[in-house]
Short mmCIF file of C-alpha atoms in Angstrom, two decimals:
data_model
loop_
_atom_site.label_atom_id
_atom_site.label_comp_id
_atom_site.label_asym_id
_atom_site.label_seq_id
_atom_site.Cartn_x
_atom_site.Cartn_y
_atom_site.Cartn_z
CA MET A 1 78.66 79.70 84.54
CA ALA A 2 79.81 82.55 86.77
CA SER A 3 83.35 83.39 85.73
CA GLY A 4 86.48 83.17 87.81
CA VAL A 5 84.95 81.05 90.56
CA LYS A 6 87.73 79.39 92.52
CA PRO A 7 87.34 77.20 95.61
CA ARG A 8 89.97 76.92 98.34
CA ILE A 9 90.07 74.36 101.09
CA LYS A 10 92.06 74.17 104.30
CA ALA A 11 92.06 70.64 105.64
CA PRO A 12 94.61 68.52 107.47
CA LYS A 13 96.37 65.85 105.44
CA LYS A 14 96.48 63.42 108.34
CA ALA A 15 94.23 62.58 111.26
CA THR A 16 93.73 59.92 113.90
CA ALA A 17 90.70 57.66 113.53
CA GLY A 18 87.56 59.26 114.95
CA GLU A 19 89.24 62.62 115.42
CA ALA A 20 87.24 65.78 114.74
CA VAL A 21 89.20 67.99 112.34
CA THR A 22 88.60 71.66 111.53
CA LEU A 23 87.86 72.50 107.91
CA LYS A 24 87.82 75.91 106.31
CA THR A 25 86.45 76.67 102.86
CA LEU A 26 86.47 79.83 100.79
CA ILE A 27 85.19 80.27 97.26
CA SER A 28 85.51 83.37 95.12
CA HIS A 29 81.98 84.30 94.10
CA LYS A 30 80.25 87.66 93.91
CA MET A 31 77.02 86.50 95.59
CA GLU A 32 74.89 89.07 93.78
CA SER A 33 72.11 89.54 96.32
CA GLY A 34 69.30 90.76 94.11
CA GLN A 35 69.04 93.92 96.21
CA ARG A 36 71.33 96.12 94.13
CA LYS A 37 70.21 98.35 91.28
CA ASN A 38 71.77 99.31 87.99
CA LYS A 39 72.48 102.93 87.05
CA ASP A 40 69.20 103.00 85.14
CA GLY A 41 67.27 101.88 88.22
CA SER A 42 66.60 98.29 87.19
CA VAL A 43 67.29 95.60 89.77
CA ILE A 44 70.39 93.44 89.23
CA PRO A 45 69.00 89.92 89.47
CA ARG A 46 70.06 87.60 92.27
CA SER A 47 72.84 85.20 91.37
CA ILE A 48 74.31 83.39 94.32
CA ILE A 49 75.65 80.06 95.44
CA ASN A 50 72.59 78.61 97.15
CA ARG A 51 73.95 75.38 98.61
CA PHE A 52 77.22 74.00 99.94
CA THR A 53 77.86 70.39 100.93
CA CYS A 54 80.77 68.50 102.39
CA GLU A 55 80.99 64.73 102.33
CA PHE A 56 83.61 62.26 103.48
CA ASN A 57 83.76 58.90 101.70
CA GLY A 58 80.22 59.52 100.54
CA LYS A 59 78.77 60.31 103.98
CA SER A 60 77.41 63.77 104.75
CA VAL A 61 79.36 66.09 107.02
CA VAL A 62 77.32 69.24 106.47
CA ASP A 63 74.73 70.51 103.99
CA VAL A 64 74.25 74.28 104.03
CA THR A 65 71.33 76.12 102.46
CA MET A 66 72.66 79.56 101.60
CA GLU A 67 70.75 82.80 101.07
CA SER A 68 71.83 86.16 99.69
CA ALA A 69 72.92 87.39 103.13
CA ILE A 70 76.07 85.27 102.92
CA SER A 71 78.93 87.65 102.08
CA THR A 72 80.80 87.81 98.79
CA ASN A 73 83.47 85.09 98.66
CA PRO A 74 81.51 82.70 100.91
CA TYR A 75 83.52 81.40 103.84
CA PHE A 76 82.69 78.45 106.08
CA GLU A 77 84.48 76.88 109.01
CA PHE A 78 83.17 73.63 110.50
CA GLU A 79 84.34 70.27 111.85
CA ALA A 80 84.26 66.77 110.44
CA VAL A 81 84.85 63.41 112.08
CA VAL A 82 87.33 61.30 110.14
CA PRO A 83 86.81 57.58 110.90
CA GLU A 84 89.19 56.18 108.24
CA THR A 85 91.45 57.19 105.36
CA GLY A 86 89.46 58.72 102.57
CA GLU A 87 88.48 61.79 100.63
CA LEU A 88 86.62 64.94 101.55
CA VAL A 89 84.46 66.25 98.72
CA PHE A 90 83.18 69.82 98.73
CA THR A 91 80.42 70.96 96.38
CA TRP A 92 78.94 74.40 95.74
CA TYR A 93 75.70 74.84 93.75
CA ASP A 94 75.16 78.09 91.84
CA ASP A 95 71.76 79.69 91.07
CA ASP A 96 72.71 79.53 87.39
CA GLY A 97 73.02 75.75 87.53
CA SER A 98 76.82 75.54 87.71
CA VAL A 99 78.34 73.18 90.21
CA TYR A 100 81.85 73.72 91.60
CA THR A 101 83.75 70.99 93.40
CA ALA A 102 87.00 70.49 95.23
CA SER A 103 88.38 67.56 97.16
CA LYS A 104 91.09 66.74 99.70
CA LYS A 105 92.43 63.40 100.78
CA VAL A 106 92.91 62.66 104.45
CA ALA A 107 95.13 59.82 105.65
CA VAL A 108 94.29 58.13 108.92
CA ALA A 109 97.30 56.66 110.72
CA MET B 1 72.62 120.25 108.08
CA LYS B 2 73.45 121.27 111.63
CA PHE B 3 70.48 119.38 113.05
CA LYS B 4 71.54 116.20 111.31
CA GLN B 5 75.11 116.57 112.52
CA MET B 6 74.02 117.09 116.09
CA THR B 7 71.72 114.11 115.84
CA ALA B 8 74.54 112.06 114.46
CA VAL B 9 76.79 113.10 117.32
CA ALA B 10 74.07 112.36 119.84
CA ALA B 11 73.33 109.02 118.25
CA LEU B 12 76.99 108.19 118.22
CA ALA B 13 77.52 109.18 121.84
CA LEU B 14 74.55 107.17 123.06
CA ALA B 15 74.82 104.18 120.80
CA MET B 16 78.51 103.47 121.21
CA PRO B 17 79.83 104.26 124.67
CA VAL B 18 82.55 101.65 124.19
CA LEU B 19 84.39 103.66 121.56
CA ALA B 20 85.99 106.13 123.93
CA LEU B 21 89.37 104.58 123.13
CA ALA B 22 91.28 106.56 120.58
CA ASP B 23 94.71 105.10 120.03
CA ALA B 24 95.70 102.22 117.82
CA ASP B 25 96.12 98.94 119.63
CA ASP B 26 99.26 97.10 120.56
CA ASP B 27 98.63 93.79 118.83
CA LYS B 28 101.27 92.02 116.80
CA LEU B 29 100.66 91.14 113.18
CA VAL B 30 101.97 87.65 112.61
CA ILE B 31 100.98 85.95 109.38
CA ASN B 32 100.40 82.20 109.22
CA GLU B 33 101.87 82.01 112.72
CA GLU B 34 105.34 82.48 111.29
CA LEU B 35 105.96 85.82 109.62
CA GLU B 36 105.97 88.81 111.96
CA LEU B 37 105.46 92.15 110.24
CA VAL B 38 106.71 95.54 111.34
CA THR B 39 103.56 97.57 111.79
CA LYS B 40 104.92 100.35 113.98
CA THR B 41 108.25 102.07 113.59
CA ALA B 42 110.02 105.39 114.03
CA ALA B 43 108.84 108.04 111.60
CA PRO B 44 111.13 108.61 108.61
CA ALA B 45 113.39 111.65 108.88
CA HIS B 46 111.69 113.61 106.11
CA LEU B 47 108.55 113.92 108.21
CA ASP B 48 110.45 116.39 110.38
CA GLY B 49 108.64 115.47 113.58
CA ALA B 50 105.15 115.73 112.10
CA LEU B 51 104.66 112.19 113.41
CA ASP B 52 106.65 110.41 116.13
CA GLU B 53 105.78 106.94 115.05
CA VAL B 54 104.33 105.56 111.86
CA MET B 55 101.73 102.83 112.12
CA SER B 56 100.06 100.47 109.70
CA GLY B 57 96.33 100.83 109.14
CA TRP B 58 96.03 97.29 110.53
CA HIS B 59 96.21 98.64 114.08
CA PHE B 60 93.08 100.73 113.65
CA ARG B 61 90.77 97.89 112.70
CA SER B 62 88.57 95.73 114.92
CA ASP B 63 89.93 92.45 116.26
CA ASN B 64 87.78 90.46 113.82
CA THR B 65 89.15 92.34 110.83
CA GLN B 66 92.72 92.05 112.10
CA THR B 67 92.39 88.29 112.47
CA MET B 68 91.30 87.91 108.86
CA GLN B 69 94.68 89.15 107.69
CA MET B 70 96.70 86.87 109.93
CA ASP B 71 96.02 83.72 107.98
CA ASP B 72 96.53 83.43 104.25
CA PHE B 73 93.52 81.19 104.05
CA ASP B 74 91.17 83.55 105.85
CA ASN B 75 92.43 86.54 103.84
CA PRO B 76 90.09 86.93 100.83
CA GLY B 77 92.74 89.10 99.14
CA MET B 78 94.71 85.91 98.57
CA LEU B 79 92.06 84.73 96.12
CA ALA B 80 93.23 87.58 93.89
CA VAL B 81 96.83 86.48 94.27
CA GLU B 82 95.89 83.02 93.06
CA ALA B 83 94.05 84.42 90.07
CA ALA B 84 97.07 86.57 89.22
CA ALA B 85 99.42 83.60 89.57
CA GLU B 86 97.47 81.95 86.76
CA ALA B 87 97.50 85.13 84.68
CA TRP B 88 101.29 85.28 85.24
CA GLU B 89 101.66 82.05 83.30
CA THR B 90 99.14 82.93 80.61
CA VAL B 91 100.41 83.95 77.18
CA GLU B 92 98.86 87.17 75.93
CA GLY B 93 99.52 89.56 73.08
CA THR B 94 101.20 89.56 69.69
CA GLU B 95 104.63 88.52 70.99
CA GLY B 96 103.33 85.21 72.34
CA LYS B 97 104.73 85.81 75.80
CA SER B 98 103.46 85.55 79.34
CA CYS B 99 104.93 87.39 82.34
CA ALA B 100 106.74 84.16 83.12
CA SER B 101 108.48 84.12 79.71
CA CYS B 102 110.74 86.99 80.80
CA HIS B 103 110.37 87.07 84.55
CA GLY B 104 110.36 83.37 85.31
CA ASP B 105 109.19 82.54 88.79
CA ALA B 106 107.42 85.52 90.37
CA GLU B 107 108.61 84.52 93.81
CA GLU B 108 112.20 85.10 92.76
CA SER B 109 112.06 87.83 90.16
CA MET B 110 109.56 90.05 91.97
CA LYS B 111 111.15 89.85 95.39
CA GLY B 112 111.65 93.33 96.83
CA VAL B 113 110.03 95.08 93.87
CA ARG B 114 106.89 96.41 95.57
CA ALA B 115 108.95 97.77 98.46
CA VAL B 116 110.62 100.39 96.29
CA TYR B 117 107.67 101.45 94.15
CA PRO B 118 106.71 104.08 93.01
CA LYS B 119 110.11 104.80 91.54
CA TRP B 120 111.91 106.72 88.84
CA ASN B 121 112.32 104.95 85.51
CA ASP B 122 115.40 106.24 83.68
CA ALA B 123 114.47 105.07 80.21
CA ALA B 124 110.99 106.56 80.36
CA GLU B 125 112.14 109.56 82.40
CA GLU B 126 109.17 109.45 84.73
CA VAL B 127 108.14 108.17 88.13
CA ARG B 128 106.24 104.94 87.70
CA THR B 129 103.78 103.06 89.85
CA LEU B 130 103.54 99.27 89.67
CA GLU B 131 100.39 99.51 87.56
CA MET B 132 102.17 101.75 85.07
CA GLN B 133 105.10 99.37 84.84
CA ILE B 134 102.84 96.35 84.37
CA ASN B 135 101.03 98.11 81.54
CA ASP B 136 104.32 99.19 79.97
CA CYS B 137 105.50 95.59 79.91
CA ARG B 138 102.20 94.45 78.44
CA GLU B 139 102.09 97.06 75.72
CA ASN B 140 105.74 97.21 74.69
CA ARG B 141 107.06 93.76 75.45
CA MET B 142 104.08 91.46 75.22
CA GLY B 143 102.21 93.30 72.52
CA ALA B 144 99.13 93.02 74.67
CA GLU B 145 96.52 95.63 75.48
CA LYS B 146 96.96 97.79 78.53
CA LEU B 147 94.73 96.94 81.48
CA LYS B 148 92.44 99.62 82.89
CA TYR B 149 94.24 101.26 85.82
CA THR B 150 91.63 100.27 88.38
CA SER B 151 90.57 96.96 86.84
CA GLY B 152 90.36 93.77 88.88
CA LYS B 153 93.01 92.13 86.72
CA ILE B 154 95.64 94.75 87.32
CA VAL B 155 94.93 94.97 91.05
CA ASP B 156 95.25 91.18 91.27
CA MET B 157 98.67 91.39 89.62
CA VAL B 158 99.77 94.20 91.94
CA ALA B 159 98.71 91.96 94.85
CA LEU B 160 100.78 89.07 93.52
CA ILE B 161 103.82 91.32 93.15
CA SER B 162 103.23 92.92 96.57
CA LEU B 163 103.14 89.52 98.20
CA GLN B 164 106.73 88.91 97.09
CA SER B 165 107.83 91.88 99.19
CA ARG B 166 105.75 90.95 102.21
CA GLY B 167 107.69 91.53 105.39
CA MET B 168 110.25 93.77 103.70
CA PRO B 169 110.42 97.44 104.72
CA VAL B 170 108.92 100.03 102.39
CA ASN B 171 111.83 102.00 100.96
CA VAL B 172 110.86 104.46 98.24
CA ALA B 173 113.43 106.98 97.07
CA ILE B 174 112.51 110.61 97.58
CA ASP B 175 115.67 112.23 96.25
CA GLY B 176 117.41 112.38 92.90
CA PRO B 177 115.18 112.41 89.84
CA ALA B 178 112.12 111.49 91.90
CA GLN B 179 112.42 114.52 94.13
CA ALA B 180 110.34 116.93 92.04
CA MET B 181 107.36 114.56 92.03
CA TRP B 182 107.83 113.87 95.71
CA GLU B 183 107.66 117.58 96.49
CA GLN B 184 104.51 117.83 94.38
CA GLY B 185 102.93 114.96 96.28
CA LYS B 186 103.90 116.52 99.59
CA GLU B 187 102.25 119.77 98.64
CA MET B 188 99.05 117.95 97.63
CA TYR B 189 99.04 116.13 100.96
CA TYR B 190 99.05 119.32 102.95
CA THR B 191 96.76 121.44 100.76
CA ARG B 192 93.19 121.90 101.91
CA THR B 193 90.64 121.46 99.14
CA GLY B 194 86.98 121.00 98.50
CA GLN B 195 83.72 121.93 100.18
CA LEU B 196 84.87 120.48 103.48
CA ASP B 197 88.21 122.30 103.19
CA LEU B 198 90.22 119.28 104.26
CA SER B 199 93.70 118.14 103.36
CA CYS B 200 94.98 114.59 103.76
CA ALA B 201 96.86 115.82 106.83
CA SER B 202 93.70 117.19 108.45
CA CYS B 203 92.53 113.66 109.14
CA HIS B 204 95.53 111.39 108.78
CA GLU B 205 98.20 113.46 110.51
CA GLU B 206 96.27 115.65 112.91
CA ASN B 207 93.48 113.26 113.84
CA TYR B 208 94.59 109.68 113.41
CA GLY B 209 93.33 107.54 116.28
CA ASN B 210 90.16 109.61 116.57
CA MET B 211 86.76 108.48 115.38
CA ILE B 212 85.24 110.08 112.32
CA ARG B 213 81.61 109.14 112.87
CA ALA B 214 82.05 105.39 113.19
CA ASP B 215 85.37 104.93 111.40
CA HIS B 216 88.61 104.68 113.33
CA LEU B 217 90.94 107.10 111.51
CA SER B 218 94.30 105.66 110.53
CA GLN B 219 97.47 107.44 109.47
CA GLY B 220 96.56 106.75 105.87
CA GLN B 221 99.61 104.58 105.22
CA ILE B 222 99.63 102.52 102.04
CA ASN B 223 102.11 99.81 102.99
CA GLY B 224 99.16 97.41 103.17
CA PHE B 225 97.85 98.05 99.69
CA PRO B 226 96.28 96.51 97.70
CA ALA B 227 93.68 96.23 100.44
CA TYR B 228 90.74 93.83 100.51
CA ARG B 229 88.06 96.10 101.86
CA LEU B 230 85.15 94.49 103.67
CA LYS B 231 83.06 97.42 102.52
CA ASN B 232 83.12 96.46 98.84
CA ALA B 233 84.33 92.88 99.31
CA LYS B 234 87.16 93.26 96.82
CA LEU B 235 90.75 94.32 96.41
CA ASN B 236 91.35 98.04 96.09
CA GLY B 237 94.40 99.74 94.61
CA VAL B 238 95.97 102.93 95.91
CA HIS B 239 94.60 105.34 93.30
CA ALA B 240 91.09 103.97 93.59
CA ARG B 241 91.24 104.64 97.33
CA PHE B 242 92.73 108.12 96.84
CA LYS B 243 89.95 108.93 94.41
CA GLY B 244 87.31 107.95 96.95
CA CYS B 245 89.02 109.81 99.79
CA VAL B 246 89.26 113.05 97.82
CA ARG B 247 85.66 112.71 96.67
CA ASP B 248 84.56 112.23 100.27
CA THR B 249 86.09 115.54 101.28
CA ARG B 250 83.76 116.92 98.63
CA ALA B 251 86.61 118.04 96.44
CA GLU B 252 86.97 117.53 92.73
CA THR B 253 88.73 114.20 92.61
CA TYR B 254 91.62 113.18 90.33
CA LYS B 255 92.06 110.48 87.73
CA PRO B 256 93.58 107.14 88.76
CA GLY B 257 96.83 106.75 86.86
CA GLY B 258 97.18 110.50 86.37
CA ALA B 259 100.25 112.49 87.38
CA ASP B 260 98.58 113.99 90.48
CA PHE B 261 97.94 110.61 92.07
CA VAL B 262 101.32 109.25 91.04
CA ALA B 263 102.94 112.15 92.90
CA LEU B 264 100.64 111.63 95.87
CA GLU B 265 101.31 107.90 95.93
CA LEU B 266 105.06 108.48 95.96
CA TYR B 267 104.76 110.92 98.84
CA VAL B 268 102.31 108.81 100.87
CA ALA B 269 104.42 105.68 100.32
CA SER B 270 107.44 107.55 101.67
CA ARG B 271 105.55 108.43 104.84
CA GLY B 272 105.51 104.71 105.53
CA ASN B 273 109.18 104.04 104.82
CA GLY B 274 110.23 101.42 107.38
CA LEU B 275 106.84 99.73 107.76
CA SER B 276 106.59 96.23 106.31
CA VAL B 277 104.87 95.63 103.00
CA GLU B 278 101.80 93.62 103.98
CA GLY B 279 100.98 91.92 100.68
CA PRO B 280 97.25 92.10 100.23
CA SER B 281 95.88 93.46 103.51
CA VAL B 282 92.36 93.33 104.95
CA ARG B 283 90.72 96.59 105.91
CA ASN B 284 87.26 97.96 106.58
CA MET C 1 70.69 101.97 103.25
CA GLU C 2 69.05 105.44 103.66
CA PHE C 3 66.39 103.83 105.83
CA SER C 4 68.84 102.18 108.20
CA ARG C 5 70.89 105.36 108.55
CA ARG C 6 67.81 107.08 109.93
CA ASP C 7 67.31 104.16 112.27
CA THR C 8 70.74 104.63 113.73
CA LEU C 9 70.13 108.34 114.21
CA ALA C 10 66.75 107.64 115.76
CA LEU C 11 68.50 105.54 118.40
CA GLY C 12 70.02 108.65 119.86
CA LEU C 13 66.85 110.66 119.77
CA GLY C 14 64.28 108.38 121.28
CA ALA C 15 63.46 104.77 121.94
CA ALA C 16 59.82 105.31 120.97
CA ALA C 17 60.42 105.49 117.24
CA LEU C 18 62.67 102.46 117.42
CA THR C 19 60.21 100.09 119.11
CA VAL C 20 57.83 100.38 116.16
CA LEU C 21 60.28 99.54 113.39
CA PRO C 22 61.85 96.23 114.49
CA PHE C 23 58.39 94.81 115.13
CA ARG C 24 57.42 95.29 111.49
CA LEU C 25 60.72 93.98 110.20
CA ASN C 26 60.47 90.93 112.43
CA ALA C 27 57.31 89.61 110.77
CA ALA C 28 59.18 87.96 107.91
CA ALA C 29 61.68 86.49 110.36
CA ASP C 30 58.83 85.04 112.44
CA ASP C 31 57.41 83.38 109.33
CA ALA C 32 60.75 81.79 108.53
CA ILE C 33 61.06 80.52 112.10
CA ALA C 34 57.54 79.07 112.00
CA ALA C 35 58.32 77.27 108.74
CA PHE C 36 61.47 75.76 110.26
CA THR C 37 59.88 74.68 113.56
CA GLY C 38 56.44 73.81 112.24
CA GLY C 39 55.01 76.04 114.94
CA ALA C 40 56.61 74.14 117.84
CA ASP C 41 57.80 75.90 121.00
CA VAL C 42 61.29 77.34 120.92
CA ALA C 43 63.27 77.30 124.15
CA ASP C 44 65.91 79.87 125.03
CA GLY C 45 69.44 78.61 125.43
CA GLY C 46 71.04 75.41 124.16
CA VAL C 47 72.47 77.20 121.16
CA THR C 48 75.37 79.63 121.21
CA LEU C 49 75.49 82.50 118.72
CA THR C 50 78.72 84.47 118.52
CA ALA C 51 78.56 87.79 116.69
CA PRO C 52 80.40 91.07 117.22
CA GLU C 53 78.71 93.75 119.28
CA ILE C 54 79.69 96.31 116.69
CA ALA C 55 80.33 95.21 113.12
CA GLU C 56 83.26 97.04 111.53
CA ASN C 57 81.39 96.80 108.24
CA GLY C 58 77.92 95.43 107.52
CA ASN C 59 79.10 93.84 104.29
CA THR C 60 81.19 91.16 105.97
CA VAL C 61 80.24 90.26 109.55
CA PRO C 62 81.80 87.11 111.04
CA VAL C 63 79.33 84.96 113.01
CA SER C 64 79.44 81.49 114.57
CA VAL C 65 76.77 79.15 115.80
CA GLU C 66 77.08 76.06 117.98
CA ALA C 67 74.50 73.70 119.46
CA GLU C 68 75.56 70.39 120.92
CA GLY C 69 73.33 67.60 119.70
CA ALA C 70 71.66 69.71 117.03
CA THR C 71 70.71 68.25 113.65
CA ALA C 72 70.34 71.68 112.07
CA ILE C 73 70.84 75.34 112.90
CA MET C 74 69.07 78.15 111.06
CA LEU C 75 70.54 81.64 111.02
CA LEU C 76 68.33 84.69 110.47
CA ALA C 77 68.98 88.42 110.18
CA SER C 78 65.71 89.88 111.38
CA GLY C 79 66.38 93.34 109.99
CA ASN C 80 67.50 92.39 106.48
CA PRO C 81 65.22 92.79 103.44
CA THR C 82 64.99 89.00 103.43
CA PRO C 83 65.78 87.50 106.84
CA GLY C 84 67.12 84.12 105.73
CA VAL C 85 70.90 83.80 106.00
CA ALA C 86 71.77 80.10 106.06
CA THR C 87 70.67 76.76 107.41
CA PHE C 88 73.37 74.33 108.49
CA ASN C 89 72.23 70.70 108.31
CA PHE C 90 74.70 68.46 110.12
CA GLY C 91 75.37 65.03 108.61
CA GLU C 92 76.48 61.85 110.35
CA LEU C 93 80.16 62.79 110.04
CA ALA C 94 79.80 66.29 111.42
CA GLY C 95 82.37 67.04 114.13
CA ALA C 96 81.13 69.62 116.60
CA HIS C 97 77.63 70.81 115.66
CA ALA C 98 79.00 74.22 114.94
CA ALA C 99 79.81 76.43 111.99
CA SER C 100 81.27 79.86 111.26
CA THR C 101 80.65 82.10 108.30
CA ARG C 102 80.61 85.73 107.16
CA ILE C 103 77.29 87.47 106.53
CA ARG C 104 75.79 90.73 105.31
CA LEU C 105 73.75 92.90 107.63
CA ALA C 106 71.78 95.80 106.21
CA GLY C 107 71.72 97.74 109.45
CA THR C 108 71.69 97.41 113.21
CA GLN C 109 69.50 94.40 114.04
CA ASP C 110 69.05 91.15 115.89
CA VAL C 111 70.76 88.10 114.44
CA VAL C 112 68.87 84.97 115.45
CA ALA C 113 69.95 81.32 115.57
CA ILE C 114 67.39 78.50 115.88
CA ALA C 115 68.69 74.99 116.53
CA LYS C 116 66.73 71.83 115.83
CA MET C 117 67.77 69.18 118.32
CA ALA C 118 67.99 65.44 117.77
CA ASP C 119 64.93 64.89 119.98
CA GLY C 120 62.82 67.19 117.82
CA SER C 121 62.88 70.17 120.21
CA PHE C 122 64.03 73.65 119.23
CA ALA C 123 66.34 76.17 120.90
CA LYS C 124 66.99 79.82 120.17
CA ALA C 125 69.63 82.49 120.72
CA SER C 126 69.79 86.04 119.47
CA SER C 127 72.38 88.78 119.43
CA THR C 128 72.09 92.47 118.62
CA VAL C 129 74.73 93.62 116.15
CA LYS C 130 75.28 97.32 115.68
CA VAL C 131 76.08 98.16 112.08
CA THR C 132 77.59 101.58 111.65
CA ILE C 133 78.06 103.97 108.79
CA GLY C 134 81.69 104.94 108.49
CA GLY C 135 82.82 108.51 108.10
CA CYS C 136 84.99 107.95 105.06
CA GLY C 137 82.53 106.20 102.78
CA GLY C 138 84.81 106.21 99.75
#
């Protein structure tokens, strides 16, 4: 488990039915690319978050395959359609097998 | 060497015709659409006309970089603040205390603190930086181990404390017991050193606004520190940045936490008296 | 990094040297595109790629992609050691078929976006991003 990995989400608390809302996500993660070398010349192995998904009430909003060219502290901004009251679930999958999640409830008037 | 330099100049001239502009821009730094920061103000009196106006490093960055600082969510430096907020509540050391045990809510107890640091500490009879004070508290009041001066943990804590002064004008004292160190820092600032025979002033006072290869030179103010640098994708403290700067002029660099850099930090902070503390800033 | 610094200097000296290098670096990118499209034709336009003309720092470059009606958009950095950056697969509750992120670029290069449309066709956009070496490296 990579240490100190913290997700942050920016999502509206309320929306109108069928409205497209803007979501922003940030997660603290080094995203070790596998390109860097140690002082002794050996390559520091790749260790990144390789996938990010966002779902609303179980339906997919976006599923991102990530490579080592995504910067440290991966940041995404995208839109989701909110048809009814429910919960947004965000999941990040680490190379080392760890899975990080965060969620936000959205109320539809 | 000459050939490479000429090539670099040629490459620069041909590759980037857009960068003829020299001066800092006129944009306003408003955070979270509500807090407007003072990023340009009249130079403090002690500068004696060396500068007309003092400006935050924010003005010298590209629009994309500037935008990252304008929203606490987009600002990756705020991740450090969150981590420090947890550390604030965590008990450490033989005395069984956390920062919160004595200082309560950081938002209240730390308000205005960063704006006046580095400052003279009567009991210890020395000028202290925030890092030094944090370590003093840890060692002598919490019974915890000191943190390495440039460690992530201590920079995170400095960011948390800086945030509580965000928007307040930098106001470090340069007289009284701090004066001797201030004079020392001032002398360092203006002394040319190293293979490239440069002083801090060579770039940051005489050439701010110009391009040094592809970097837009700022005035070297530190009101924005700790700074999340895109270059190393992490928060950087003042002494770590000083160390790099001095090394890049090909001079023998100094030790973070040592007296030389404490003096320099006091002097450089005073050059920005009047500018708003920016909490963790975002820079190149 | 040494390699790309020479590239940038070569820009000023002569275009000749430059035309050779991107061709070689593009091979891996072409493979990735072929894998994504299955060899189908890729049209120009229909996908918008927003990237800065000059990146303040290659470590963190903000980019956005948008393609109305796309089911997926693949982002490539043709000059990176490995060209793959990210693939955005839009689900049924995706709002606009768009996304923004921050990426690493090893040097001046073309960033490429390939969109897979709902009807199975593909669209492409590319943008040259200049990545500079600062003067004050520390």
